[in-house]
């Protein structure tokens, strides 16, 4: 064996290549661990981590080549002379030290490969995850608590944070009605109900012009606090505090798209603190007291005429005819005016686009309306799309409507909306009753009132008289409590389907008496006339509903089985045309 060159493995050992690779892998592993901890809090984008991973991977073969060519000696770095005669050695013994060295290199290689795989999976910006696949980035902002009389500040903080985070495309932000949480108290139960992995909780307190705010990002399954904040600052800094909370929530959920989204969200708010307070009061009364919403909304824009969310809120209020309390002819021009103002100031503000979409719908500009609805969805992917779903039902596209209702439920699992009406039209009765019966028993007061009326009506229509009567009694009670024309009309229709014509007529009379004192929507009267069999007056109310663009009735026309008995009537065909 004299003069025989060492084999390749022996040369690797002699040239210390394996040792160099071992040191390189240890160093790379440490660098990746430090980067994983520090890059996100520093706000660095995902491509920085990806670039680092690529650099370290490329450095591995480069280290092997350099270790082969050069050697580290007491005289410094020298080139290894491959032509020098090599001493003859017996075959290298695979000692314990050598075994440990090889094992260490293997373990570090596996660990580094696994870490790189995790990092690439977590930071793949080129393929942002869908909402369904992005549970690790899912979050809900729970109602902030308040101390004293700052309820509007607390609810405002909750709404503003939810709105800001919802604008971030790579987060899944649950939207919900606070009251829908019901008796849920534990973080885990709330997170399960809202189908999210993280919760934002906090509090606000105002005193002598100072604001104390706290906030936490909590991982729901184990209660670990990922980030927390406590600020005692002048009240005028409330917007800076909101920005700080939103940014840190996004960073802790590993969002890579938050900067531009949060900047766009902040661009529509006011710098006038008094206007902001008035707007928060308007939000507080929305849906419960529309006239007060209008009063506070007008105060807000009188203080800041370019306050887009307040202008849009007024447009929304008049779009609903101030909760159905004023006539369409009075409300429609005001809704148009406020919508125009909002879009002139912020052409891509999603809530204003939705209002304008409804106004286009009222003008029968259906293609323009659908374009605006879909534009709003594109700009705000975390917002429920009930408006688009209802519009698609209006156009007779049940499958499209069902897809949007399901999308909305993935964002707001506690708000069924008009999903039930679409399921009813498709004949999915088992699914329908499975969804609505728990809601009728455990939902909020408003949700219960809607659910029991619908359950009574649907069971009566399909011939389940026992079930219809079971749900009729609570429907009657809720109708008496709410004094809602829609609820009263639904009771009259159920009674008519059950053959209780005298009682149905009594509820119709109640609506007619109410009409002498206040505005009553033609939708409730239409259902009541239909229940009593007075088709002539039912068609008068149907035509009035068309003239007034009463969406709650119009979206039933093309698909609802409740209207099947009218479809052959020439008057109904004329309405559809």
Coordinates of C-alpha atoms in Angstrom, one line a residue:
X1 CA 0.0 0.0 0.0
X2 CA 3.1 2.2 -0.2
X3 CA 2.4 5.4 -2.2
X4 CA -1.4 4.8 -2.3
X5 CA -3.4 8.0 -2.1
X6 CA -5.8 8.4 0.8
X7 CA -9.4 7.6 -0.1
X8 CA -12.0 10.4 -0.3
X9 CA -13.3 9.9 3.3
X10 CA -9.8 9.9 4.6
X11 CA -9.0 13.2 2.8
X12 CA -12.1 14.8 4.2
X13 CA -10.9 13.9 7.7
X14 CA -7.3 15.1 7.0
X15 CA -8.4 18.3 5.4
X16 CA -10.8 18.9 8.3
X17 CA -13.8 19.4 6.0
X18 CA -16.2 17.6 8.2
X19 CA -15.2 19.7 11.2
X20 CA -15.7 22.9 9.2
X21 CA -19.1 21.7 8.1
X22 CA -20.0 20.9 11.7
X23 CA -19.0 24.4 12.8
X24 CA -20.9 26.0 9.9
X25 CA -24.1 24.1 10.7
X26 CA -23.9 25.1 14.3
X27 CA -23.4 28.7 13.4
X28 CA -26.3 28.6 10.8
X29 CA -28.6 27.0 13.3
X30 CA -28.0 29.7 15.9
X31 CA -28.4 32.5 13.3
X32 CA -31.7 31.2 12.2
X33 CA -33.0 30.9 15.7
X34 CA -32.0 34.5 16.5
X35 CA -33.6 35.7 13.2
X36 CA -36.8 33.8 14.0
X37 CA -37.1 35.6 17.3
X38 CA -36.1 39.1 16.3
X39 CA -37.2 39.7 12.7
X40 CA -40.9 39.9 13.3
X41 CA -40.8 42.4 16.3
X42 CA -38.5 44.5 14.1
X43 CA -41.3 44.6 11.4
X44 CA -39.0 43.1 8.7
X45 CA -40.9 41.6 5.8
X46 CA -40.9 37.8 5.1
X47 CA -38.5 38.0 2.2
X48 CA -35.7 39.0 4.6
X49 CA -36.0 35.6 6.3
X50 CA -36.3 33.8 3.0
X51 CA -33.2 35.6 1.7
X52 CA -31.3 34.6 4.8
X53 CA -32.3 31.0 4.4
X54 CA -31.2 30.9 0.8
X55 CA -27.9 32.5 1.8
X56 CA -27.2 29.9 4.5
X57 CA -28.1 27.0 2.2
X58 CA -25.8 28.4 -0.5
X59 CA -23.1 28.8 2.1
X60 CA -23.0 25.1 2.9
X61 CA -21.3 23.8 -0.3
X62 CA -19.1 26.9 -0.4
X63 CA -17.8 26.1 3.1
X64 CA -17.0 22.5 2.0
X65 CA -15.1 23.7 -1.0
X66 CA -13.1 26.3 1.0
X67 CA -12.3 23.8 3.7
X68 CA -11.1 21.4 1.0
X69 CA -8.8 24.0 -0.6
X70 CA -7.6 25.8 2.5
X71 CA -6.4 24.8 5.9
X72 CA -6.2 26.7 9.2
X73 CA -2.7 26.5 10.7
X74 CA -0.7 28.3 13.4
X75 CA 0.8 30.4 10.5
X76 CA -2.7 31.4 9.4
X77 CA -4.8 30.2 6.5
X78 CA -2.8 28.3 3.9
X79 CA -3.7 26.5 0.7
X80 CA -3.7 22.7 1.1
X81 CA -1.0 21.2 -1.2
X82 CA -2.6 18.2 -2.8
X83 CA 0.6 17.3 -4.6
X84 CA 2.7 17.0 -1.5
X85 CA 3.6 13.4 -0.6
X86 CA 1.4 12.0 2.0
X87 CA 2.7 9.9 4.8
X88 CA 1.5 6.4 4.8
X89 CA -1.0 5.7 7.5
X90 CA -3.0 2.7 8.4
X91 CA -6.7 3.0 7.5
X92 CA -8.3 5.6 9.8
X93 CA -9.9 4.2 12.9
X94 CA -13.6 5.1 13.3
X95 CA -13.0 6.2 16.9
X96 CA -15.7 7.4 19.4
X97 CA -14.8 11.0 18.7
X98 CA -15.2 10.5 15.0
X99 CA -18.6 8.8 15.5
X100 CA -19.7 11.7 17.7
X101 CA -18.6 14.2 15.0
X102 CA -20.5 12.4 12.2
X103 CA -23.6 12.0 14.4
X104 CA -23.5 15.7 15.4
X105 CA -23.3 16.8 11.8
X106 CA -26.2 14.5 10.8
X107 CA -28.4 15.8 13.7
X108 CA -27.6 19.4 12.9
X109 CA -28.2 18.9 9.2
X110 CA -31.7 17.4 9.9
X111 CA -32.5 20.2 12.4
X112 CA -31.4 22.9 10.1
X113 CA -33.4 21.4 7.2
X114 CA -36.5 21.1 9.3
X115 CA -36.2 24.7 10.6
X116 CA -35.7 25.9 7.0
X117 CA -38.9 24.0 6.0
X118 CA -40.9 25.6 8.8
X119 CA -39.6 29.1 7.9
X120 CA -40.4 28.7 4.2
X121 CA -43.9 27.4 5.0
X122 CA -44.6 30.3 7.5
X123 CA -43.2 33.0 5.3
X124 CA -44.3 32.1 1.8
X125 CA -45.5 35.5 0.7
X126 CA -45.9 34.4 -2.9
X127 CA -48.8 32.2 -1.9
X128 CA -50.8 33.9 0.9
X129 CA -53.0 31.4 2.7
X130 CA -56.8 31.5 2.3
X131 CA -59.0 32.2 5.3
X132 CA -59.8 28.6 5.7
X133 CA -56.1 27.6 5.8
X134 CA -55.0 30.6 7.9
X135 CA -56.1 29.6 11.3
X136 CA -52.7 30.5 12.9
X137 CA -53.5 34.1 11.8
X138 CA -57.1 34.2 12.9
X139 CA -58.2 36.7 15.6
X140 CA -61.2 38.3 17.2
X141 CA -61.2 41.6 19.0
X142 CA -63.4 41.2 22.1
X143 CA -65.3 44.1 23.6
X144 CA -63.0 46.3 25.5
X145 CA -64.0 46.9 29.1
X146 CA -64.5 50.4 30.4
X147 CA -64.6 52.1 33.8
X148 CA -67.1 54.8 34.5
X149 CA -69.0 56.4 31.6
X150 CA -66.5 55.5 28.8
X151 CA -68.7 52.9 27.2
X152 CA -68.6 54.7 23.9
X153 CA -64.8 54.9 24.0
X154 CA -64.5 51.2 24.8
X155 CA -66.9 50.1 22.0
X156 CA -65.2 52.6 19.7
X157 CA -61.8 51.1 20.4
X158 CA -63.2 47.6 19.7
X159 CA -64.8 48.7 16.4
X160 CA -61.8 50.6 15.2
X161 CA -59.4 47.8 15.9
X162 CA -61.7 45.3 14.3
X163 CA -62.1 47.5 11.2
X164 CA -58.3 48.2 11.0
X165 CA -57.3 44.5 11.3
X166 CA -60.1 43.4 8.9
X167 CA -58.4 45.5 6.2
X168 CA -55.2 43.3 6.3
X169 CA -55.5 40.6 3.6
X170 CA -53.5 37.9 5.2
X171 CA -55.3 37.9 8.5
X172 CA -58.6 36.2 9.3
X173 CA -60.5 38.6 11.6
X174 CA -63.8 37.4 13.0
X175 CA -66.7 39.9 12.8
X176 CA -69.6 39.5 15.2
X177 CA -72.3 41.3 17.2
X178 CA -71.1 41.7 20.8
X179 CA -74.4 40.6 22.2
X180 CA -74.2 37.4 20.1
X181 CA -71.5 36.1 22.6
X182 CA -74.4 35.5 25.0
X183 CA -73.3 33.6 28.1
X184 CA -69.9 32.6 26.7
X185 CA -67.3 33.6 29.3
X186 CA -64.1 31.7 28.9
X187 CA -61.6 32.6 26.2
X188 CA -61.6 29.1 24.8
X189 CA -65.4 29.0 24.5
X190 CA -65.5 32.4 22.7
X191 CA -62.6 31.4 20.4
X192 CA -64.3 28.1 19.5
X193 CA -67.6 29.9 18.8
X194 CA -65.9 32.5 16.6
X195 CA -63.5 29.9 15.1
X196 CA -60.3 31.8 15.8
X197 CA -57.0 31.0 17.4
X198 CA -56.2 34.4 19.0
X199 CA -58.1 37.0 21.0
X200 CA -57.4 40.7 21.6
X201 CA -58.7 41.9 24.9
X202 CA -58.3 45.3 26.6
X203 CA -59.7 48.2 28.5
X204 CA -59.9 52.0 28.4
X205 CA -60.4 54.5 31.2
X206 CA -60.6 58.3 30.8
X207 CA -59.9 60.8 33.6
X208 CA -58.9 64.5 33.5
X209 CA -58.0 64.5 29.8
X210 CA -55.9 61.4 30.2
X211 CA -56.5 58.0 28.7
X212 CA -55.4 54.7 30.2
X213 CA -55.5 51.8 27.8
X214 CA -54.5 48.2 28.1
X215 CA -54.4 45.5 25.5
X216 CA -53.3 41.9 25.2
X217 CA -53.0 39.4 22.4
X218 CA -53.9 36.0 23.8
X219 CA -53.4 32.5 22.2
X220 CA -56.8 31.0 22.9
X221 CA -56.0 27.3 23.4
X222 CA -53.6 27.7 26.2
X223 CA -54.2 31.3 27.4
X224 CA -50.6 32.4 26.7
X225 CA -50.2 36.2 26.4
X226 CA -48.2 36.8 23.3
X227 CA -48.0 40.6 23.6
X228 CA -49.4 43.2 26.0
X229 CA -49.6 47.0 26.3
X230 CA -50.4 49.5 29.0
X231 CA -50.4 53.2 28.1
X232 CA -51.2 56.3 30.2
X233 CA -51.3 59.2 27.7
X234 CA -53.3 62.3 26.8
X235 CA -56.7 61.5 25.3
X236 CA -55.6 63.2 22.1
X237 CA -53.2 60.2 21.6
X238 CA -56.0 57.7 21.3
X239 CA -55.4 57.2 17.5
X240 CA -51.7 56.6 18.1
X241 CA -52.6 53.9 20.7
X242 CA -55.0 52.3 18.3
X243 CA -52.3 52.2 15.6
X244 CA -49.8 50.7 18.1
X245 CA -52.2 47.9 19.1
X246 CA -53.2 47.1 15.5
X247 CA -49.6 47.0 14.4
X248 CA -48.5 44.7 17.2
X249 CA -51.4 42.4 16.7
X250 CA -50.5 42.0 13.1
X251 CA -46.8 41.5 13.8
X252 CA -47.6 38.8 16.5
X253 CA -49.9 37.0 14.0
X254 CA -47.0 37.0 11.5
X255 CA -48.8 39.2 8.9
X256 CA -46.6 40.4 6.1
X257 CA -49.2 42.7 4.5
X258 CA -50.2 45.0 7.3
X259 CA -48.3 48.2 6.7
X260 CA -50.2 49.4 3.6
X261 CA -53.5 48.1 4.8
X262 CA -53.3 49.9 8.2
X263 CA -52.1 53.1 6.5
X264 CA -55.1 53.0 4.2
X265 CA -57.4 52.4 7.1
X266 CA -56.0 55.3 9.1
X267 CA -56.4 57.7 6.1
X268 CA -60.2 57.8 6.5
X269 CA -60.4 58.8 10.2
X270 CA -60.7 62.3 11.7
X271 CA -58.1 64.2 13.7
X272 CA -60.9 66.1 15.5
X273 CA -61.4 64.4 18.9
X274 CA -64.8 65.9 19.5
X275 CA -66.0 64.7 16.1
X276 CA -64.6 61.3 16.9
X277 CA -66.6 61.2 20.2
X278 CA -69.8 62.1 18.4
X279 CA -69.2 59.4 15.8
X280 CA -68.6 56.8 18.5
X281 CA -71.9 57.8 20.1
X282 CA -73.6 57.4 16.7
X283 CA -72.1 53.9 16.4
X284 CA -73.3 53.1 19.9
X285 CA -76.9 53.8 19.0
X286 CA -76.8 52.2 15.5
X287 CA -79.6 49.6 14.9
X288 CA -81.1 50.3 18.4
X289 CA -82.0 54.0 17.9
X290 CA -81.5 55.1 14.3
X291 CA -82.7 58.7 15.0
X292 CA -80.0 59.2 17.6
X293 CA -77.5 57.7 15.2
X294 CA -78.5 60.4 12.7
X295 CA -78.3 63.1 15.4
X296 CA -74.8 62.2 16.5
X297 CA -73.6 61.5 12.9
X298 CA -74.7 65.0 11.9
X299 CA -72.8 66.5 14.8
X300 CA -69.7 64.6 13.9
X301 CA -69.6 65.9 10.3
X302 CA -70.5 69.4 11.4
X303 CA -67.2 69.3 13.3
X304 CA -65.3 67.6 10.5
X305 CA -67.0 67.8 7.1
X306 CA -64.5 65.3 5.7
X307 CA -64.9 62.6 8.3
X308 CA -65.6 59.7 5.9
X309 CA -66.9 57.0 8.3
X310 CA -69.4 59.4 9.9
X311 CA -70.6 60.5 6.4
X312 CA -71.0 56.9 5.4
X313 CA -72.8 56.0 8.6
X314 CA -75.4 58.7 7.8
X315 CA -75.8 57.3 4.3
X316 CA -76.4 53.8 5.8
X317 CA -78.9 55.3 8.2
X318 CA -81.0 56.8 5.4
X319 CA -80.5 53.7 3.3
X320 CA -82.5 51.9 6.0
X321 CA -85.0 54.8 6.1
X322 CA -83.8 55.5 9.6
X323 CA -84.7 52.1 10.8
X324 CA -88.0 52.1 8.7
X325 CA -89.3 55.1 10.5
X326 CA -89.5 57.5 7.4
X327 CA -90.7 57.1 3.9
X328 CA -88.5 56.1 1.0
X329 CA -89.1 59.4 -0.9
X330 CA -87.7 61.3 2.0
X331 CA -84.8 59.0 2.8
X332 CA -83.5 58.1 -0.7
X333 CA -82.2 61.6 -1.7
X334 CA -80.3 62.0 1.6
X335 CA -78.7 58.5 1.2
X336 CA -77.6 59.5 -2.3
X337 CA -76.1 62.8 -1.1
X338 CA -74.1 61.3 1.8
X339 CA -72.9 58.4 -0.4
X340 CA -71.7 60.8 -3.0
X341 CA -69.8 62.8 -0.4
X342 CA -68.1 59.8 1.1
X343 CA -66.9 58.4 -2.3
X344 CA -65.6 61.7 -3.4
X345 CA -63.4 61.8 -0.3
X346 CA -62.5 58.1 -0.3
X347 CA -63.3 56.3 -3.6
X348 CA -62.2 52.9 -2.2
X349 CA -63.8 53.0 1.2
X350 CA -65.6 49.6 1.3
X351 CA -68.7 50.6 3.5
X352 CA -69.3 53.6 1.2
X353 CA -69.0 51.3 -1.9
X354 CA -71.7 49.0 -0.4
X355 CA -74.1 51.9 0.2
X356 CA -73.6 53.1 -3.4
X357 CA -74.1 49.5 -4.6
X358 CA -77.5 49.5 -2.9
X359 CA -78.4 52.8 -4.5
X360 CA -77.4 51.5 -7.9
X361 CA -79.6 48.5 -7.2
X362 CA -82.5 50.8 -6.4
X363 CA -82.1 52.4 -9.8
X364 CA -82.1 48.9 -11.4
X365 CA -78.5 49.3 -12.4
X366 CA -77.8 45.7 -11.4
X367 CA -74.5 45.2 -13.2
X368 CA -73.0 48.4 -11.7
X369 CA -74.4 47.3 -8.3
X370 CA -72.8 43.9 -8.5
X371 CA -69.5 45.4 -9.5
X372 CA -69.5 47.7 -6.5
X373 CA -70.4 44.9 -4.1
X374 CA -67.6 42.7 -5.4
X375 CA -65.1 45.6 -5.3
X376 CA -65.9 46.1 -1.7
X377 CA -65.3 42.4 -1.0
X378 CA -62.0 42.6 -2.8
X379 CA -60.9 45.6 -0.8
X380 CA -62.1 44.2 2.5
X381 CA -61.8 40.4 2.4
X382 CA -62.5 40.0 6.1
X383 CA -65.9 41.7 6.0
X384 CA -69.0 39.5 5.8
X385 CA -70.7 39.7 2.4
X386 CA -74.4 39.4 3.4
X387 CA -75.2 42.5 1.2
X388 CA -73.8 40.7 -1.9
X389 CA -75.6 37.5 -0.9
X390 CA -78.9 39.3 -0.6
X391 CA -78.4 41.0 -3.9
X392 CA -77.7 37.7 -5.6
X393 CA -80.9 36.3 -4.2
X394 CA -82.7 39.4 -5.6
X395 CA -81.3 38.5 -9.0
X396 CA -82.4 34.8 -8.6
X397 CA -78.8 33.4 -8.2
X398 CA -79.4 31.1 -5.3
X399 CA -76.2 29.2 -5.7
X400 CA -74.1 32.4 -5.7
X401 CA -76.1 33.7 -2.7
X402 CA -75.4 30.5 -0.7
X403 CA -71.7 30.7 -1.5
X404 CA -71.6 34.3 -0.1
X405 CA -73.7 33.4 3.0
X406 CA -71.2 30.6 3.7
X407 CA -68.3 33.0 3.2
X408 CA -70.0 35.4 5.7
X409 CA -70.5 32.6 8.2
X410 CA -66.7 31.8 8.0
X411 CA -66.1 35.3 9.2
X412 CA -69.0 35.9 11.5
X413 CA -70.2 32.4 12.7
X414 CA -72.8 33.9 15.0
X415 CA -74.7 35.8 12.3
X416 CA -76.8 33.7 10.0
X417 CA -78.4 36.6 8.3
X418 CA -80.8 35.5 5.5
X419 CA -79.0 32.3 4.9
X420 CA -82.1 30.4 6.1
X421 CA -84.3 32.0 3.4
X422 CA -81.8 30.7 0.7
X423 CA -81.7 27.2 2.2
X424 CA -85.5 27.2 2.3
X425 CA -85.7 28.2 -1.3
X426 CA -83.3 25.3 -2.2
X427 CA -85.4 22.9 -0.2
X428 CA -82.6 22.1 2.3
X429 CA -85.1 21.7 5.2
X430 CA -83.0 19.5 7.5
X431 CA -80.1 21.8 7.4
X432 CA -82.4 24.8 7.8
X433 CA -84.1 23.5 11.0
X434 CA -80.8 22.3 12.4
X435 CA -79.4 25.8 12.2
X436 CA -82.3 27.9 13.3
X437 CA -83.7 25.9 16.2
X438 CA -80.6 26.4 18.5
X439 CA -80.7 30.1 17.5
X440 CA -84.3 30.3 18.6
X441 CA -83.5 28.9 22.0
X442 CA -80.1 30.4 22.8
X443 CA -79.6 33.4 20.5
X444 CA -79.9 37.1 21.3
X445 CA -83.3 38.7 21.8
X446 CA -83.4 39.9 18.2
X447 CA -82.0 36.7 16.8
X448 CA -84.6 34.7 18.7
X449 CA -87.5 36.9 17.5
X450 CA -86.4 36.4 13.9
X451 CA -85.7 32.7 14.3
X452 CA -89.0 31.8 15.9
X453 CA -91.1 33.7 13.3
X454 CA -89.2 32.0 10.4
X455 CA -89.4 28.5 12.0
X456 CA -93.2 28.9 12.5
X457 CA -93.6 30.1 8.9
X458 CA -91.4 27.4 7.3
X459 CA -93.0 24.5 9.2
X460 CA -96.4 25.8 8.3
X461 CA -95.5 26.0 4.7
X462 CA -94.2 22.4 4.5
X463 CA -97.2 21.1 6.4
X464 CA -95.6 20.5 9.8
X465 CA -98.5 22.0 11.8
X466 CA -97.5 20.7 15.2
X467 CA -94.0 22.3 14.8
X468 CA -95.5 25.4 13.3
X469 CA -97.8 25.9 16.4
X470 CA -94.9 25.1 18.7
X471 CA -92.9 28.1 17.3
X472 CA -96.0 30.3 16.7
X473 CA -96.5 31.1 20.4
X474 CA -93.0 32.6 21.0
X475 CA -93.3 34.4 17.7
X476 CA -96.5 36.0 18.9
X477 CA -94.8 37.1 22.1
X478 CA -91.9 38.6 20.3
X479 CA -94.2 40.4 17.9
X480 CA -96.0 42.0 20.9
X481 CA -92.7 43.0 22.5
X482 CA -91.0 44.5 19.5
X483 CA -94.1 46.0 17.8
X484 CA -92.3 45.2 14.5
X485 CA -94.5 45.4 11.4
X486 CA -92.4 42.6 9.8
X487 CA -92.9 40.3 12.8
X488 CA -96.7 41.0 13.0
X489 CA -97.0 40.4 9.3
X490 CA -95.2 37.0 9.6
X491 CA -97.5 36.0 12.4
X492 CA -100.6 36.8 10.3
X493 CA -99.2 34.7 7.4
X494 CA -98.5 31.7 9.7
X495 CA -102.0 31.9 11.1
X496 CA -103.4 32.0 7.6
X497 CA -101.5 28.9 6.6
X498 CA -102.7 27.1 9.7
X499 CA -106.4 28.0 8.8
X500 CA -106.8 30.5 11.7
X501 CA -108.3 33.2 9.4
X502 CA -110.0 35.2 12.2
X503 CA -106.8 35.5 14.2
X504 CA -104.8 36.4 11.1
X505 CA -107.3 39.2 10.3
X506 CA -106.8 40.5 13.8
X507 CA -103.1 40.9 13.3
X508 CA -103.8 42.5 9.9
X509 CA -106.1 45.0 11.6
X510 CA -103.3 45.8 14.1
X511 CA -101.0 46.7 11.2
X512 CA -103.6 48.8 9.5
X513 CA -104.3 50.7 12.8
X514 CA -100.5 51.2 13.2
X515 CA -100.4 52.7 9.7
X516 CA -102.7 55.5 10.8
X517 CA -100.1 56.6 13.4
X518 CA -96.8 56.0 11.7
X519 CA -95.0 54.8 8.7
X520 CA -95.4 51.0 8.2
X521 CA -93.3 49.1 5.7
X522 CA -95.3 47.5 2.9
X523 CA -93.5 44.3 3.5
X524 CA -95.3 43.5 6.7
X525 CA -98.7 44.5 5.2
X526 CA -98.0 42.3 2.1
X527 CA -97.5 39.2 4.2
X528 CA -100.5 39.9 6.3
X529 CA -102.8 40.4 3.3
X530 CA -101.4 37.2 1.8
X531 CA -102.1 35.4 5.0
X532 CA -105.7 36.5 5.0
X533 CA -106.2 35.7 1.4
X534 CA -106.7 39.3 0.2
X535 CA -104.6 39.1 -2.9
X536 CA -105.8 42.4 -4.4
X537 CA -104.5 44.4 -1.5
X538 CA -101.4 42.1 -1.3
X539 CA -100.5 43.1 -4.8
X540 CA -101.0 46.8 -4.0
X541 CA -98.5 46.4 -1.1
X542 CA -96.2 44.4 -3.4
X543 CA -96.1 47.2 -6.0
X544 CA -95.6 49.7 -3.2
X545 CA -92.6 47.7 -1.9
X546 CA -91.2 47.7 -5.5
X547 CA -91.6 51.5 -5.7
X548 CA -90.0 51.9 -2.3
X549 CA -87.2 49.4 -3.0
X550 CA -88.0 47.3 0.2
X551 CA -85.2 44.8 -0.2
X552 CA -86.4 42.4 2.5
X553 CA -89.4 41.6 0.3
X554 CA -87.9 42.1 -3.1
X555 CA -85.2 39.5 -2.6
X556 CA -87.9 36.9 -2.1
X557 CA -89.7 37.5 -5.4
X558 CA -87.7 35.2 -7.7
X559 CA -86.9 32.3 -5.4
X560 CA -89.2 32.1 -2.3
X561 CA -91.6 29.1 -2.2
X562 CA -93.9 31.3 -0.1
X563 CA -94.8 33.1 -3.3
X564 CA -95.4 30.1 -5.5
X565 CA -99.1 30.5 -5.4
X566 CA -98.8 33.9 -7.0
X567 CA -96.4 33.0 -9.8
X568 CA -99.1 32.3 -12.4
X569 CA -100.9 35.5 -11.7
X570 CA -100.4 38.1 -14.4
X571 CA -100.0 40.8 -11.8
X572 CA -97.0 39.0 -10.3
X573 CA -95.4 38.4 -13.7
X574 CA -95.8 42.2 -14.3
X575 CA -94.0 42.9 -11.0
X576 CA -91.1 40.7 -12.0
X577 CA -90.7 42.4 -15.3

